[in-house]
Every structure is written in C-alpha cells, then in structure tokens.
Amino acid sequence: MSLLRVLSRNTILQAKNFLPTASCGVRNVSELTNLKDVLADKVPKEQEDIKAFRKNYGTKVIGEIQVDMLYGGMRGMKGLVTETSVLDPDEGIRFRGYSIPECQKVLPHAPGGEEPLPEGLFWLLMTGDVPTENQVKAISKEWADRASIPSHVVHMLNNFPNNLHPMSQFSAAICAMQSDSKFAKAYAEGVHKSTYWEHAYEDSMDLIAKLPTVAAIIYRNLYRGGSNVCPINVDLDWSANFTAMLGYEDNMFTELMRLYLTIHSDHEGGNVSAHTTHLVGSALSDPYLSFAAGMNGLAGPLHGLANQEVLMWVTKLQEQLGGEVSNDQLKEFIWNTLQSGQVVPGYGHAVLRKTDPRYMCQREFALKHLPTDPMFKLVAQLHDVVPDVLLEHGKAKNPWPNVDAHSGVLLQHYGMTEMSYYTVLFGVSRALGVLASLVWDRALGLPLERPKSMSTKGLKKLVGA
Ligand code: CMX
C-alpha cells in the first residue's frame, strides 16, 4: 500500500500531526519531506473544518453589495475564498499569516545566501507550515526531476517570430504543455472527484518545475541569438537553475531572483491572475489551461505588465531629461504623463493604501547591494515626488508605489535590460501562489464559479430608480 494511502486512512485514526510509519511506529508530519504526503494528511482535516463551519455559519451575512461595486470592478466585495495569502490595505501581503520580512527570516535560505528560497514559500503556501531545510531540499530536487519539457513545445518556441511578445510565447507554451496533463487524463478516465486535488497537485508540480526552462528558452531565443539553455542541475535550487539557464553567472543575481520569485508569488485571490486561474479551474479545466489563462491576465499593463511599463517610462524620462534631474523636472514629466491621459506605471493599487512591502524589500535589497546605481537613485527620487503629484491630481486612491515600481531597476543592474521580458519572471513566480490555491480549490471541492450578472435596466428596477 502506498504511503499516501496509509496517510489518508490514518489521518482519521491518529492524533494530530503524528502518523504511523512502516519501520518505527509513529512519525511527526514535520519529518515528512514529500509535500503530497503532508497534504494528504491536511486535506481531510480542512474539509471537515470547513464543513462544520458552513453548517454552523453558512447563512451568516458578511457584507452588503452596493450598485457602485457592480460598475467599479467589484472593489471591496467579499466573494472568494483563498487560503494561501491575505492582503491588508495598510500592511500589505501576508503569506499564510507571515509578512515578507518574517518570511525572509523564517524560510530556509540557500547555503551562504540571505534571501528565502521560493521552494520554502511554496511549501508554506501549500501547507500553512514553515518548512524545514530538508523539506525545501526535497522540493528543489523534485522540481529538478520534473523539469524536462515536451519536444513539441521546444519546437514551437523555436519557431515563434521575434515580434511575438514574451508573455504570449509563455502563455502559448503553457497551453501546449497541456498534452502532458495528468488531471485531464485522470478526468477522462473517470476518476472519483475526491481525488481531483491529487491530479491537480501533480500537474502543478510539473508545471512549476518546467516554467523556468520554458522562460529561459524564450529569453535565449529573443535576446541571446537562440543559444541553447544549459541542462538542469539536480543539485541546484529552482532559482539557481533558472538563472543558469538564462545565462547569468553572478550569484547576487541568483539571490535577487530568489527574493523576486518569492515576493511575486501570491497576492490573495481577487487580483486578475489569481482570480482568472481560479475561475477557469472551477470549470475543471486542468492546471495548464487555468494557469495559462491567468498569465494572459498578468500580461495586462494595469497588472503584471506594469513592471515592463515602469522601466520603459523611466528610460523615456532619462532620454528626455538626461542623467541628473531635479524634483521640479520630475514633477513636470509626471504631470505630462497624467495630462496625456496615461497612468504613472508602478504607482497605485486596487487594494493597498500604503507603500507596497514588496517595493520596500526590493528597496532594501538595492540599498544593500547597489546603493550607487543611477537608475536606483532615480527610482528612489521618484518615490519622493510621484505621491504628491498623484495626490494633487486627486484621482488615485493610493498614491504610493507598488511592487512593479522597483523590480525592473534591480534586474537591469545585473544586466537584464530586456524590459519586455520582465513580466515572464513575474509569471514564473505567480505560479507558486495560484497553483497552490488551485490544488486547494480541488481539495475543498469548490464548485463552478458563476456569479449573477445584471443589466442596468434590471438594476434600476431592483433599486427602484
Ligand atoms: N496614475 C494615474 N492615474 C491613476 C493611477 C496612476 N498610477 N492609479 C490610479 N489612477 C486613476 C485611475 O486610473 C482612476 O481614474 P479614472 O477614475 O479616470 O478611471 C482613478 O485614479 C481611481 O483609481 P483607483 O481606484 O485609485 O485605482 P484602481 O483600483 O481603479 O486601479 C491600478 C488600480 C493598479 C490599476 C491603478 O492604480 C493603476 O493603473 N496603476 C498604474 C499601473 C500599475 O502600476 N499597475 C500594477 C499594479 C500591481 C500589479 O498588479 O502588478
């Protein structure tokens, strides 16, 4: 009998967190290094907990819906359950209750490194527990083992024209890898719905493992003359393999990538990429199709593409104004942007009302490792000037910088100057959060998502207008 089956059966019988093993009687869950086994222990408990909660509180009213919310992008409307992270407007994101500085402290690092390994963040998102070093090592190893991509995907990527945006290539490749979907295969074979999460888990692990290779092929095809990516090294962590495949040798770039891939992973459930992945998954589209849909949303300039937009905007600013610029010159440039009916990229947020902690930790990285970089200095100067202009402009509810205001400047410092590629990095990271959520969506049996829409005529009638 497989360990998974033993675990599933024994979760009902055993005291919390202790499980029998074949050899030594009882074993603590924290000693397990196979994530799927740990989930198999947690899933039935969560299912029971939510069942009891809904039985007792299922009809409790938790908010009201105003007409403006229907026209205003559903801001503030509580309408989704997402377990992996929660976004506080003032404090920013917490991953399973842990802030970014806390994650930087408690999650395992690479030997000699200071930034968290994204593998650890993934374990945390999936389980709610801070992983041990061995658990993180097991994820690195498993992703390295699962990293190879089908040859038809390589062929397809190698034949895309250079003018196809990297995000379109990324999304198309994810869809094309769907030929290997274990979820779709299991569904077609008629498996019981109580096992859906296990197949969603397999696809999610495969997909996350393969994304760096796909992303690296896109990068090398577009910007490095189509040179081959190096093979995966099973002794390296996920980020180190990624930077090696991209062709970067600087260890600090790899450290940056570990931080980058950790902090871009998840931002609760209502943002476009997370919500889209969840929505498409609710139709039981497999994780490849669901995640590709989420990536198409991330590619929008008001969402993930803003990291590309920021660096293009800052580069234009430098071209127009030169190296050293005064605050007054910056103000004028920002006003020109606003008066020509464009947004200031990297500023504002649908939920946040303070500076994004994802911006702050990137700023701290810059202060530590590249304090004299001219572009960093400009980004810091913009932080002093943009909020006041946006406040004077009087429209944006949040004048403070978001994650995208800072990421590009760090990447260009280490030589990654290809701005139109930046959102692909965001996408590789976002997989960690939205796929962890997708596994839980299937584990909790969340149904097809289908909110009620109304016509303006119907709404007017409803409110007696
Ligand atoms: N520059 C100019 N105007 C802005 C603005 C900005 N940075 N942020 C908001 N506004 C405007 C909005 O366009 C809106 O104008 P209209 O009333 O004319 O439509 C008004 O202020 C009110 O918007 P809001 O309620 O403050 O913000 P929203 O929730 O509607 O939008 C966001 C949020 C992020 C789309 C918006 O702040 C924006 O466009 N920012 C710039 C793009 C950006 O950085 N996006 C990345 C967000 C993070 C991410 O997902 O990666």
XYZ file of C-alpha atoms and ligand atoms in Angstrom:
516
model
C 0.000 0.000 0.000
C 1.440 3.462 -0.893
C 2.461 5.878 1.857
C -0.183 8.266 0.540
C -2.946 5.735 1.107
C -1.603 4.860 4.541
C -1.600 8.560 5.398
C -5.086 9.248 4.064
C -6.592 6.377 6.053
C -4.660 7.071 9.203
C -5.444 10.786 9.363
C -8.845 9.723 10.622
C -7.359 7.410 13.215
C -4.299 9.217 14.504
C -3.716 12.128 16.839
C -2.954 15.434 15.078
C 0.460 15.571 13.338
C 1.516 12.014 14.196
C 1.411 9.202 11.713
C 2.499 5.566 11.692
C 5.482 4.502 9.617
C 6.320 1.033 8.432
C 9.531 0.878 10.460
C 9.301 2.854 13.681
C 5.739 3.126 14.860
C 4.919 6.849 14.985
C 6.290 9.749 12.927
C 5.821 13.533 13.159
C 4.447 15.169 9.972
C 7.239 17.764 10.142
C 9.691 14.964 9.393
C 7.990 14.134 6.110
C 9.741 15.569 3.078
C 7.152 14.579 0.493
C 4.752 17.507 0.153
C 1.979 15.346 -1.246
C 2.068 13.119 1.828
C 1.816 16.170 4.077
C -1.143 17.456 2.067
C -2.813 14.080 2.218
C -2.718 14.499 5.989
C -4.094 18.036 5.917
C -6.798 17.838 3.262
C -9.354 15.729 5.198
C -8.923 17.904 8.300
C -9.528 21.094 6.323
C -12.511 19.537 4.590
C -14.035 18.620 7.979
C -13.282 22.022 9.459
C -14.944 23.902 6.599
C -17.907 21.531 6.587
C -18.518 22.225 10.270
C -18.008 25.985 9.791
C -20.516 26.111 6.948
C -23.004 24.017 8.888
C -22.955 26.500 11.771
C -22.393 29.805 9.953
C -23.343 29.153 6.316
C -26.230 31.657 6.294
C -24.450 34.428 8.231
C -24.426 37.777 6.334
C -20.858 39.202 5.923
C -21.351 42.355 3.879
C -23.513 44.327 1.557
C -23.338 44.913 -2.173
C -23.729 48.439 -3.498
C -24.612 49.417 -7.053
C -21.213 51.137 -7.447
C -19.434 47.855 -6.777
C -21.002 46.297 -9.872
C -19.712 49.127 -12.059
C -16.477 49.544 -10.087
C -14.680 46.263 -10.683
C -16.205 44.648 -7.559
C -13.749 46.510 -5.265
C -14.228 45.525 -1.636
C -16.845 42.871 -2.438
C -16.112 39.744 -0.415
C -16.772 36.970 -2.900
C -13.937 34.450 -2.866
C -12.195 32.054 -0.516
C -8.379 31.926 -0.885
C -6.356 30.228 1.817
C -2.784 30.959 0.740
C -2.485 34.684 1.478
C -4.400 37.731 2.694
C -3.818 41.356 1.661
C -4.269 44.106 4.234
C -4.674 47.576 2.653
C -2.226 49.186 5.105
C 0.131 46.390 5.998
C 0.366 44.576 2.663
C 0.556 40.876 1.948
C 0.825 38.060 4.478
C 1.584 34.586 3.164
C -0.309 32.169 5.442
C -0.015 34.800 8.169
C 3.664 35.656 7.583
C 4.701 39.140 6.388
C 7.528 39.482 3.845
C 10.156 40.415 6.487
C 9.021 37.423 8.557
C 9.323 35.135 5.526
C 12.815 36.478 4.879
C 13.668 35.478 8.431
C 11.994 32.100 8.879
C 12.137 30.462 5.449
C 15.269 28.448 4.617
C 17.998 30.144 2.552
C 20.478 28.736 0.060
C 23.915 27.952 1.604
C 25.613 31.322 2.117
C 22.515 33.186 0.951
C 20.278 35.627 2.793
C 17.062 35.599 0.762
C 14.321 32.985 1.164
C 14.150 30.071 -1.236
C 10.875 30.195 -3.207
C 10.577 26.447 -2.652
C 10.068 27.207 1.047
C 7.450 29.821 0.304
C 5.612 27.282 -1.872
C 5.638 24.758 0.973
C 4.296 27.456 3.302
C 1.542 28.447 0.846
C 0.533 24.832 0.353
C 0.576 23.685 3.970
C 0.497 26.762 6.208
C 3.676 25.470 7.886
C 7.207 26.858 7.712
C 9.224 24.047 6.112
C 12.438 22.519 7.364
C 15.616 22.678 5.274
C 15.137 19.033 4.300
C 11.598 19.688 3.112
C 12.823 22.585 0.973
C 15.673 20.493 -0.426
C 13.163 17.799 -1.349
C 11.108 20.348 -3.331
C 14.221 21.621 -5.157
C 15.105 18.055 -6.062
C 11.572 17.189 -7.138
C 11.274 20.256 -9.362
C 14.657 19.497 -10.929
C 13.486 15.926 -11.618
C 10.245 17.107 -13.222
C 11.770 19.922 -15.327
C 12.011 18.435 -18.812
C 9.576 19.840 -21.362
C 7.955 18.067 -24.330
C 9.887 18.369 -27.610
C 6.886 19.827 -29.460
C 6.955 22.778 -27.033
C 10.649 23.429 -27.711
C 9.945 23.191 -31.436
C 7.026 25.605 -31.126
C 9.039 28.141 -29.095
C 11.934 27.938 -31.553
C 9.580 28.791 -34.395
C 7.847 31.806 -32.899
C 8.603 35.115 -34.618
C 10.723 37.617 -32.682
C 7.892 40.117 -32.617
C 5.612 37.826 -30.576
C 5.650 39.250 -27.034
C 7.441 37.024 -24.474
C 4.233 36.773 -22.423
C 2.290 35.498 -25.454
C 5.037 32.914 -26.040
C 4.941 31.956 -22.350
C 1.173 31.526 -22.323
C 1.154 29.567 -25.598
C 3.879 27.221 -24.323
C 1.951 26.566 -21.100
C -1.139 25.648 -23.136
C 0.969 23.420 -25.396
C 2.359 21.514 -22.384
C -1.223 20.546 -21.577
C -0.630 17.428 -23.683
C 1.019 16.061 -20.501
C -1.794 16.979 -18.111
C -2.344 14.240 -15.545
C -5.508 15.962 -14.359
C -7.073 15.949 -17.847
C -6.079 12.303 -18.337
C -7.460 11.225 -14.970
C -10.701 13.121 -15.592
C -11.098 11.461 -18.996
C -10.574 8.079 -17.318
C -13.402 8.881 -14.913
C -11.589 9.106 -11.576
C -13.598 9.902 -8.445
C -13.872 13.610 -7.689
C -12.412 13.134 -4.209
C -9.056 12.505 -5.927
C -9.089 15.620 -8.165
C -6.701 17.505 -5.891
C -4.060 14.784 -6.254
C -4.035 15.149 -10.056
C -4.138 18.956 -9.789
C -1.138 18.634 -7.446
C 0.807 16.507 -9.954
C 0.148 18.974 -12.781
C 1.025 21.944 -10.578
C 4.341 20.424 -9.500
C 5.168 19.504 -13.113
C 4.218 22.937 -14.370
C 6.201 24.873 -11.749
C 9.199 22.636 -12.425
C 9.029 23.285 -16.175
C 8.354 27.042 -16.202
C 11.988 28.190 -15.750
C 13.061 26.091 -18.751
C 10.254 27.476 -20.895
C 11.030 31.023 -19.745
C 14.771 30.554 -20.377
C 14.200 29.246 -23.920
C 12.050 32.314 -24.672
C 14.797 34.584 -23.292
C 17.596 32.957 -25.240
C 15.617 32.831 -28.469
C 14.719 36.510 -28.257
C 17.844 38.058 -26.760
C 20.728 35.583 -26.945
C 20.615 34.508 -30.575
C 18.768 31.241 -29.901
C 21.635 29.719 -27.903
C 20.782 26.515 -26.027
C 19.824 26.535 -22.357
C 22.143 24.501 -20.150
C 20.765 21.257 -18.687
C 19.077 21.248 -15.257
C 21.482 20.527 -12.399
C 19.708 18.379 -9.791
C 21.995 19.738 -7.057
C 20.879 23.340 -7.581
C 17.781 25.071 -6.266
C 14.968 26.236 -8.566
C 16.201 29.852 -8.846
C 19.844 28.865 -9.383
C 18.839 26.543 -12.214
C 16.717 29.327 -13.684
C 19.477 31.962 -13.682
C 21.956 29.413 -15.063
C 19.581 28.581 -17.919
C 19.074 32.297 -18.591
C 22.877 32.541 -18.866
C 23.696 34.594 -15.734
C 26.672 33.699 -13.561
C 26.545 36.355 -10.836
C 25.486 34.813 -7.503
C 23.898 38.096 -6.464
C 21.562 37.910 -9.465
C 20.528 34.454 -8.266
C 19.944 35.828 -4.748
C 17.840 38.604 -6.268
C 15.899 36.002 -8.235
C 15.173 34.029 -5.036
C 13.725 37.162 -3.471
C 11.911 38.137 -6.675
C 10.334 34.707 -7.166
C 9.248 34.641 -3.515
C 7.595 38.054 -3.298
C 5.719 37.988 -6.634
C 4.099 34.634 -5.894
C 0.763 35.484 -4.326
C -1.442 38.498 -3.544
C -4.643 36.917 -2.216
C -7.378 35.717 -4.559
C -9.017 38.723 -6.223
C -6.167 40.033 -8.412
C -6.563 39.338 -12.120
C -4.042 36.485 -12.477
C -5.142 34.657 -9.311
C -8.831 35.156 -9.906
C -8.593 34.071 -13.544
C -6.668 30.899 -12.704
C -9.242 30.080 -10.028
C -12.222 30.876 -12.283
C -11.008 28.817 -15.239
C -10.036 25.986 -12.892
C -13.560 25.970 -11.490
C -14.747 24.606 -14.844
C -12.356 21.697 -14.147
C -10.069 22.950 -16.888
C -6.726 21.407 -15.927
C -3.936 23.438 -14.238
C -2.144 24.103 -17.560
C -5.216 25.711 -19.123
C -6.137 27.536 -15.920
C -2.659 28.935 -15.327
C -2.248 29.981 -18.990
C -5.483 31.963 -18.650
C -4.109 33.623 -15.515
C -0.931 34.534 -17.412
C -2.960 36.242 -20.133
C -4.372 38.456 -17.384
C -0.940 39.079 -15.878
C 0.148 40.335 -19.325
C -2.131 43.383 -18.996
C -0.447 46.780 -18.379
C -2.571 47.526 -15.305
C -1.397 44.240 -13.745
C 1.914 42.398 -14.286
C 2.986 44.171 -17.462
C 3.366 47.298 -15.313
C 6.930 46.137 -14.457
C 7.839 46.474 -18.144
C 5.925 49.759 -18.392
C 7.784 51.250 -15.419
C 11.209 50.697 -16.899
C 10.100 51.949 -20.320
C 8.686 55.072 -18.666
C 11.833 55.639 -16.576
C 14.042 55.095 -19.646
C 11.978 57.644 -21.597
C 12.350 60.022 -18.682
C 16.141 59.613 -18.738
C 16.279 60.059 -22.506
C 14.290 63.284 -22.285
C 15.829 64.782 -19.161
C 19.328 63.297 -19.042
C 21.247 61.904 -16.029
C 20.855 64.211 -13.028
C 17.316 65.542 -12.760
C 15.716 67.961 -10.334
C 12.468 67.217 -8.495
C 10.801 70.011 -10.479
C 11.800 68.370 -13.758
C 10.386 65.083 -12.495
C 7.142 66.752 -11.474
C 6.727 68.223 -14.927
C 7.383 64.866 -16.577
C 4.831 63.146 -14.308
C 2.223 65.833 -14.987
C 2.801 65.396 -18.728
C 2.110 61.688 -18.353
C -1.106 62.339 -16.434
C -2.280 65.123 -18.740
C -1.830 62.919 -21.773
C -4.369 60.533 -20.213
C -1.910 57.832 -19.134
C -1.277 56.262 -15.761
C 2.002 56.575 -13.880
C 3.123 52.924 -14.001
C 4.162 51.306 -10.735
C 2.000 53.595 -8.602
C -1.449 52.978 -7.160
C -3.213 49.779 -6.231
C -6.731 48.384 -6.179
C -6.431 47.259 -2.534
C -3.227 48.647 -0.975
C -3.340 52.095 0.618
C 0.308 52.346 1.710
C 3.667 51.639 0.086
C 3.746 48.014 -1.009
C 6.041 45.939 1.269
C 7.169 44.166 -1.913
C 8.515 47.574 -3.031
C 10.165 48.086 0.359
C 12.043 44.788 0.423
C 13.358 45.410 -3.094
C 14.438 48.883 -1.992
C 16.277 47.331 0.954
C 17.977 44.886 -1.414
C 19.063 47.850 -3.581
C 20.312 49.858 -0.597
C 22.400 46.879 0.440
C 23.767 45.737 -2.900
C 23.531 48.613 -5.415
C 23.203 51.879 -3.466
C 25.006 53.971 -6.069
C 23.233 52.628 -9.171
C 21.982 55.727 -11.046
C 18.690 54.106 -12.044
C 18.040 53.045 -8.421
C 18.680 56.620 -7.323
C 16.156 57.832 -9.876
C 13.556 55.297 -8.715
C 14.143 56.448 -5.122
C 13.792 60.080 -6.192
C 10.525 59.255 -7.975
C 9.258 57.771 -4.706
C 9.769 61.223 -3.160
C 7.967 63.055 -5.956
C 5.214 60.913 -7.544
C 2.893 60.519 -4.490
C 2.499 64.285 -4.037
C 1.720 64.750 -7.724
C -0.842 61.930 -7.661
C -2.420 63.427 -4.531
C -2.617 66.816 -6.227
C -4.058 65.150 -9.322
C -6.722 63.879 -6.960
C -7.804 60.673 -8.651
C -5.749 57.710 -7.482
C -6.958 56.354 -4.133
C -3.444 55.131 -3.413
C -0.559 57.398 -4.497
C 2.161 55.033 -3.241
C 4.437 52.712 -5.232
C 3.580 49.060 -5.838
C 5.850 46.064 -6.490
C 6.367 46.944 -10.159
C 7.894 50.358 -9.425
C 11.087 48.722 -8.227
C 11.669 45.344 -9.828
C 12.999 46.486 -13.225
C 15.735 48.657 -11.775
C 17.191 45.673 -9.919
C 17.099 43.440 -12.985
C 18.805 45.996 -15.227
C 21.575 46.433 -12.639
C 22.572 42.795 -13.129
C 22.440 43.086 -16.921
C 18.873 42.016 -17.676
C 17.926 45.075 -19.670
C 15.258 43.442 -21.832
C 12.183 45.130 -20.339
C 9.571 43.304 -22.379
C 10.753 40.087 -20.693
C 10.141 41.217 -17.109
C 6.531 40.055 -16.846
C 7.616 36.496 -17.681
C 9.650 36.495 -14.437
C 6.553 37.703 -12.595
C 4.622 34.854 -14.233
C 7.110 32.174 -13.176
C 6.739 33.390 -9.597
C 2.956 33.821 -9.711
C 2.647 30.102 -10.500
C 3.602 29.312 -6.893
C 0.629 31.121 -5.410
C -2.121 30.493 -7.915
C -1.294 26.809 -8.354
C -1.119 26.221 -4.595
C -4.583 27.780 -4.432
C -5.798 25.688 -7.346
C -4.802 22.469 -5.571
C -6.779 23.591 -2.528
C -9.732 24.606 -4.741
C -9.979 20.987 -5.881
C -9.259 19.602 -2.398
C -12.101 21.638 -0.951
C -14.404 20.729 -3.834
C -15.113 24.375 -4.707
C -17.776 24.406 -7.416
C -18.062 26.029 -10.831
C -17.849 29.791 -10.290
C -20.899 31.536 -11.615
C -21.854 34.884 -10.045
C -25.069 36.631 -11.044
C -24.758 39.500 -13.518
C -27.422 42.136 -14.085
C -28.369 44.575 -16.819
C -28.556 48.290 -15.983
C -32.294 48.065 -16.684
C -32.634 45.214 -14.180
C -30.504 47.041 -11.608
C -32.601 50.209 -11.916
C -35.715 48.166 -11.361
C -34.132 46.406 -8.374
C -33.285 49.666 -6.574
C -36.472 51.458 -7.621
C -34.666 54.070 -9.751
N -1.570 57.038 -12.412
C -2.586 57.769 -12.872
N -3.876 57.581 -12.528
C -4.106 56.618 -11.630
C -3.101 55.830 -11.067
C -1.769 56.068 -11.505
N -0.744 55.343 -11.076
N -3.647 54.960 -10.206
C -4.969 55.176 -10.234
N -5.254 56.180 -11.094
C -6.561 56.680 -11.508
C -7.346 55.541 -12.127
O -6.985 55.352 -13.488
C -8.767 56.031 -11.940
O -9.018 57.001 -12.919
P -10.478 57.129 -13.603
O -11.401 57.500 -12.487
O -10.299 58.192 -14.622
O -10.793 55.784 -14.178
C -8.684 56.730 -10.578
O -7.304 57.053 -10.370
C -9.162 55.867 -9.433
O -8.446 54.649 -9.461
P -8.173 53.829 -8.106
O -9.500 53.460 -7.533
O -7.214 54.538 -7.247
O -7.404 52.572 -8.664
P -7.981 51.240 -9.324
O -8.295 50.289 -8.246
O -9.074 51.545 -10.292
O -6.735 50.741 -10.194
C -4.479 50.253 -10.618
C -5.601 50.192 -9.593
C -3.285 49.463 -10.101
C -4.961 49.605 -11.927
C -4.079 51.732 -10.844
O -3.590 52.286 -9.646
C -3.068 51.908 -11.947
O -3.472 51.972 -13.110
N -1.737 51.980 -11.611
C -0.703 52.044 -12.607
C -0.466 50.666 -13.228
C 0.223 49.744 -12.248
O 1.210 50.085 -11.622
N -0.287 48.511 -12.132
C 0.347 47.471 -11.318
C -0.439 47.088 -10.079
C 0.251 45.980 -9.329
C 0.194 44.687 -10.103
O -0.911 44.126 -10.272
O 1.215 44.206 -10.576
